[in-house]
Amino acid sequence: MSAGSGPGRPEVRSPQRTKAQNAAFAAAVIGVLATMTLGAFAGVSLATGLADDSSFSDLVPADGRNSLVIGGIGAGGLTGLLVPLIIAGLVKGTEDKPRLRPTEALADVLALLVFDVYLLVVSVIVAQSGRILPEGLTVLLSVFAIGFSWMPLALIPWERFGITVPGVRLGSGSRPDSHEPD
């Protein structure tokens, strides 16, 4: 016997989105992609300005300049991606995931800025390999070093240090601030 809808069972229909909801979703996706791209360009501009026009210009060798560009792409693109999502979290919520409080959103933005500074510091450190390696190898090393530098941070059990991420479910699926039994 099949498990589908039979003569005694009501047919369960999945809710369909309207054309307006589909258009709003498409506009939101395009908006987030646009802010991510613009953030990446802004990050590159900031990083190249850091490498060329600031007091840090002596710190970055000529063959390591592209490392700062790669770090700027990562920092700016990540910021451009997450800031609209944090703002959307302030505005929209569901029963499962309530809206972000302003203090939570501010903490998320500050954590994002700290991570951006971390990426730029890593890119300055990797740029130092331009003193001994040719530019092509420095770029290749930069892509891997900057791209994977966040992995040790992701593996640290931050909950043991009392640092939790608001809105992220930990452990058995319950929120740390909920009073419901597991």
mmCIF file of C-alpha atoms in Angstrom:
data_model
loop_
_atom_site.group_PDB
_atom_site.id
_atom_site.type_symbol
_atom_site.label_atom_id
_atom_site.label_comp_id
_atom_site.label_asym_id
_atom_site.label_seq_id
_atom_site.Cartn_x
_atom_site.Cartn_y
_atom_site.Cartn_z
ATOM 1 C CA MET A 1 0.000 0.000 0.000
ATOM 2 C CA SER A 2 1.376 3.403 -0.845
ATOM 3 C CA ALA A 3 1.905 6.176 1.656
ATOM 4 C CA GLY A 4 0.406 8.823 -0.632
ATOM 5 C CA SER A 5 -2.938 10.486 -0.291
ATOM 6 C CA GLY A 6 -5.783 8.010 -0.559
ATOM 7 C CA PRO A 7 -9.541 8.205 -0.388
ATOM 8 C CA GLY A 8 -9.561 8.763 3.390
ATOM 9 C CA ARG A 9 -6.606 11.168 3.587
ATOM 10 C CA PRO A 10 -6.648 14.861 2.795
ATOM 11 C CA GLU A 11 -4.166 16.011 0.210
ATOM 12 C CA VAL A 12 -1.426 18.139 1.741
ATOM 13 C CA ARG A 13 -0.316 20.971 -0.520
ATOM 14 C CA SER A 14 2.867 22.859 -0.015
ATOM 15 C CA PRO A 15 2.407 26.609 0.204
ATOM 16 C CA GLN A 16 3.135 28.321 -3.091
ATOM 17 C CA ARG A 17 4.866 31.666 -3.356
ATOM 18 C CA THR A 18 3.161 34.440 -5.188
ATOM 19 C CA LYS A 19 4.787 36.288 -8.047
ATOM 20 C CA ALA A 20 5.293 39.295 -5.794
ATOM 21 C CA GLN A 21 7.133 37.140 -3.225
ATOM 22 C CA ASN A 22 9.299 35.647 -5.976
ATOM 23 C CA ALA A 23 10.093 39.135 -7.292
ATOM 24 C CA ALA A 24 10.955 40.360 -3.784
ATOM 25 C CA PHE A 25 13.207 37.346 -3.239
ATOM 26 C CA ALA A 26 14.963 37.908 -6.579
ATOM 27 C CA ALA A 27 15.439 41.606 -5.752
ATOM 28 C CA ALA A 28 16.881 40.681 -2.350
ATOM 29 C CA VAL A 29 19.330 38.192 -3.886
ATOM 30 C CA ILE A 30 20.421 40.730 -6.511
ATOM 31 C CA GLY A 31 20.788 43.366 -3.794
ATOM 32 C CA VAL A 32 22.951 41.138 -1.611
ATOM 33 C CA LEU A 33 25.126 40.126 -4.577
ATOM 34 C CA ALA A 34 25.488 43.796 -5.535
ATOM 35 C CA THR A 35 26.501 44.824 -2.014
ATOM 36 C CA MET A 36 28.941 41.927 -1.869
ATOM 37 C CA THR A 37 30.519 42.988 -5.171
ATOM 38 C CA LEU A 38 30.624 46.659 -4.190
ATOM 39 C CA GLY A 39 32.082 45.667 -0.820
ATOM 40 C CA ALA A 40 34.811 43.697 -2.566
ATOM 41 C CA PHE A 41 35.676 46.712 -4.739
ATOM 42 C CA ALA A 42 35.693 48.959 -1.663
ATOM 43 C CA GLY A 43 37.920 46.464 0.158
ATOM 44 C CA VAL A 44 40.359 46.404 -2.755
ATOM 45 C CA SER A 45 40.408 50.212 -2.816
ATOM 46 C CA LEU A 46 41.058 50.326 0.929
ATOM 47 C CA ALA A 47 43.764 47.670 0.782
ATOM 48 C CA THR A 48 45.596 49.217 -2.186
ATOM 49 C CA GLY A 49 45.385 52.612 -0.501
ATOM 50 C CA LEU A 50 46.867 50.973 2.576
ATOM 51 C CA ALA A 51 49.668 49.520 0.463
ATOM 52 C CA ASP A 52 50.374 52.627 -1.635
ATOM 53 C CA ASP A 53 49.403 55.843 0.117
ATOM 54 C CA SER A 54 49.698 55.256 3.855
ATOM 55 C CA SER A 55 52.489 54.994 6.359
ATOM 56 C CA PHE A 56 52.252 51.213 5.902
ATOM 57 C CA SER A 57 53.474 51.456 2.310
ATOM 58 C CA ASP A 58 57.057 50.717 3.375
ATOM 59 C CA LEU A 59 55.808 47.588 5.143
ATOM 60 C CA VAL A 60 54.478 45.963 1.956
ATOM 61 C CA PRO A 61 57.021 44.906 -0.700
ATOM 62 C CA ALA A 62 56.188 45.479 -4.366
ATOM 63 C CA ASP A 63 55.817 41.751 -5.078
ATOM 64 C CA GLY A 64 53.488 41.362 -2.078
ATOM 65 C CA ARG A 65 51.060 44.143 -3.030
ATOM 66 C CA ASN A 66 48.600 41.686 -4.563
ATOM 67 C CA SER A 67 48.303 39.936 -1.197
ATOM 68 C CA LEU A 68 46.641 43.051 0.164
ATOM 69 C CA VAL A 69 44.327 43.103 -2.848
ATOM 70 C CA ILE A 70 43.298 39.514 -2.103
ATOM 71 C CA GLY A 71 42.780 40.344 1.568
ATOM 72 C CA GLY A 72 40.726 43.396 0.559
ATOM 73 C CA ILE A 73 38.526 41.264 -1.689
ATOM 74 C CA GLY A 74 37.883 38.855 1.173
ATOM 75 C CA ALA A 75 37.234 41.492 3.816
ATOM 76 C CA GLY A 76 35.112 43.743 1.609
ATOM 77 C CA GLY A 77 33.145 40.927 0.022
ATOM 78 C CA LEU A 78 32.370 39.359 3.378
ATOM 79 C CA THR A 79 31.297 42.696 4.817
ATOM 80 C CA GLY A 80 29.157 43.442 1.770
ATOM 81 C CA LEU A 81 27.516 40.038 2.120
ATOM 82 C CA LEU A 82 26.861 40.008 5.865
ATOM 83 C CA VAL A 83 25.832 43.599 6.626
ATOM 84 C CA PRO A 84 22.630 43.362 4.518
ATOM 85 C CA LEU A 85 21.869 40.013 6.132
ATOM 86 C CA ILE A 86 22.338 41.495 9.608
ATOM 87 C CA ILE A 87 20.059 44.388 8.670
ATOM 88 C CA ALA A 88 17.487 41.921 7.349
ATOM 89 C CA GLY A 89 17.736 40.057 10.662
ATOM 90 C CA LEU A 90 16.821 43.291 12.430
ATOM 91 C CA VAL A 91 13.693 43.680 10.309
ATOM 92 C CA LYS A 92 12.419 40.181 9.683
ATOM 93 C CA GLY A 93 12.005 37.248 12.021
ATOM 94 C CA THR A 94 10.057 34.006 12.303
ATOM 95 C CA GLU A 95 8.804 31.854 15.143
ATOM 96 C CA ASP A 96 11.894 29.673 14.902
ATOM 97 C CA LYS A 97 14.373 32.527 14.594
ATOM 98 C CA PRO A 98 13.206 35.799 16.137
ATOM 99 C CA ARG A 99 14.387 39.208 14.957
ATOM 100 C CA LEU A 100 17.796 40.387 16.095
ATOM 101 C CA ARG A 101 17.865 42.925 18.876
ATOM 102 C CA PRO A 102 19.903 46.065 18.144
ATOM 103 C CA THR A 103 22.586 45.039 20.637
ATOM 104 C CA GLU A 104 22.920 41.637 18.943
ATOM 105 C CA ALA A 105 23.182 43.284 15.531
ATOM 106 C CA LEU A 106 25.821 45.703 16.816
ATOM 107 C CA ALA A 107 27.785 42.802 18.297
ATOM 108 C CA ASP A 108 27.577 40.976 14.950
ATOM 109 C CA VAL A 109 28.824 44.045 13.050
ATOM 110 C CA LEU A 110 31.683 44.570 15.509
ATOM 111 C CA ALA A 111 32.666 40.899 15.253
ATOM 112 C CA LEU A 112 32.611 41.260 11.469
ATOM 113 C CA LEU A 113 34.867 44.316 11.632
ATOM 114 C CA VAL A 114 37.305 42.479 13.915
ATOM 115 C CA PHE A 115 37.365 39.611 11.420
ATOM 116 C CA ASP A 116 37.979 42.077 8.571
ATOM 117 C CA VAL A 117 40.951 43.527 10.443
ATOM 118 C CA TYR A 118 42.163 39.962 11.034
ATOM 119 C CA LEU A 119 42.022 39.253 7.281
ATOM 120 C CA LEU A 120 43.925 42.440 6.483
ATOM 121 C CA VAL A 121 46.598 41.618 9.090
ATOM 122 C CA VAL A 122 46.964 38.130 7.611
ATOM 123 C CA SER A 123 47.291 39.654 4.139
ATOM 124 C CA VAL A 124 50.049 42.018 5.356
ATOM 125 C CA ILE A 125 51.875 39.069 6.926
ATOM 126 C CA VAL A 126 51.565 36.978 3.763
ATOM 127 C CA ALA A 127 52.665 39.969 1.684
ATOM 128 C CA GLN A 128 56.042 39.717 3.398
ATOM 129 C CA SER A 129 56.692 36.570 1.361
ATOM 130 C CA GLY A 130 57.016 38.941 -1.600
ATOM 131 C CA ARG A 131 60.467 39.818 -0.283
ATOM 132 C CA ILE A 132 61.770 36.323 -1.086
ATOM 133 C CA LEU A 133 59.274 34.879 -3.599
ATOM 134 C CA PRO A 134 58.353 36.094 -7.074
ATOM 135 C CA GLU A 135 54.997 37.840 -7.485
ATOM 136 C CA GLY A 136 53.193 34.838 -9.010
ATOM 137 C CA LEU A 137 54.090 32.512 -6.149
ATOM 138 C CA THR A 138 53.211 35.209 -3.628
ATOM 139 C CA VAL A 139 49.755 35.543 -5.175
ATOM 140 C CA LEU A 140 49.254 31.772 -5.105
ATOM 141 C CA LEU A 141 50.391 31.584 -1.485
ATOM 142 C CA SER A 142 48.132 34.524 -0.624
ATOM 143 C CA VAL A 143 45.021 32.907 -2.036
ATOM 144 C CA PHE A 144 45.504 29.820 0.106
ATOM 145 C CA ALA A 145 46.795 31.542 3.238
ATOM 146 C CA ILE A 146 44.141 34.259 3.310
ATOM 147 C CA GLY A 147 41.365 31.997 2.064
ATOM 148 C CA PHE A 148 41.974 29.328 4.696
ATOM 149 C CA SER A 149 43.182 31.511 7.575
ATOM 150 C CA TRP A 150 39.736 31.575 9.163
ATOM 151 C CA MET A 151 39.562 27.780 9.593
ATOM 152 C CA PRO A 152 41.429 27.660 12.936
ATOM 153 C CA LEU A 153 39.030 30.312 14.224
ATOM 154 C CA ALA A 154 36.064 28.192 13.176
ATOM 155 C CA LEU A 155 37.424 25.151 15.026
ATOM 156 C CA ILE A 156 37.809 26.891 18.396
ATOM 157 C CA PRO A 157 34.993 25.930 20.803
ATOM 158 C CA TRP A 158 33.997 29.519 21.615
ATOM 159 C CA GLU A 159 31.216 28.350 23.954
ATOM 160 C CA ARG A 160 33.830 27.113 26.434
ATOM 161 C CA PHE A 161 35.116 30.674 26.763
ATOM 162 C CA GLY A 162 31.612 32.047 27.300
ATOM 163 C CA ILE A 163 31.382 33.510 23.808
ATOM 164 C CA THR A 164 28.191 32.605 21.979
ATOM 165 C CA VAL A 165 26.789 33.774 18.704
ATOM 166 C CA PRO A 166 23.276 35.240 19.047
ATOM 167 C CA GLY A 167 20.653 33.394 17.037
ATOM 168 C CA VAL A 168 22.838 30.333 16.393
ATOM 169 C CA ARG A 169 21.571 27.079 17.846
ATOM 170 C CA LEU A 170 24.092 25.266 19.961
ATOM 171 C CA GLY A 171 24.158 21.684 21.166
ATOM 172 C CA SER A 172 20.916 19.735 20.988
ATOM 173 C CA GLY A 173 19.007 22.335 18.997
ATOM 174 C CA SER A 174 17.811 24.594 21.811
ATOM 175 C CA ARG A 175 18.726 28.235 22.162
ATOM 176 C CA PRO A 176 21.033 29.066 25.071
ATOM 177 C CA ASP A 177 18.560 31.647 26.400
ATOM 178 C CA SER A 178 15.457 29.465 26.134
ATOM 179 C CA HIS A 179 13.843 27.989 29.217
ATOM 180 C CA GLU A 180 12.269 25.029 27.505
ATOM 181 C CA PRO A 181 13.441 21.528 28.427
ATOM 182 C CA ASP A 182 15.298 19.516 25.804
#
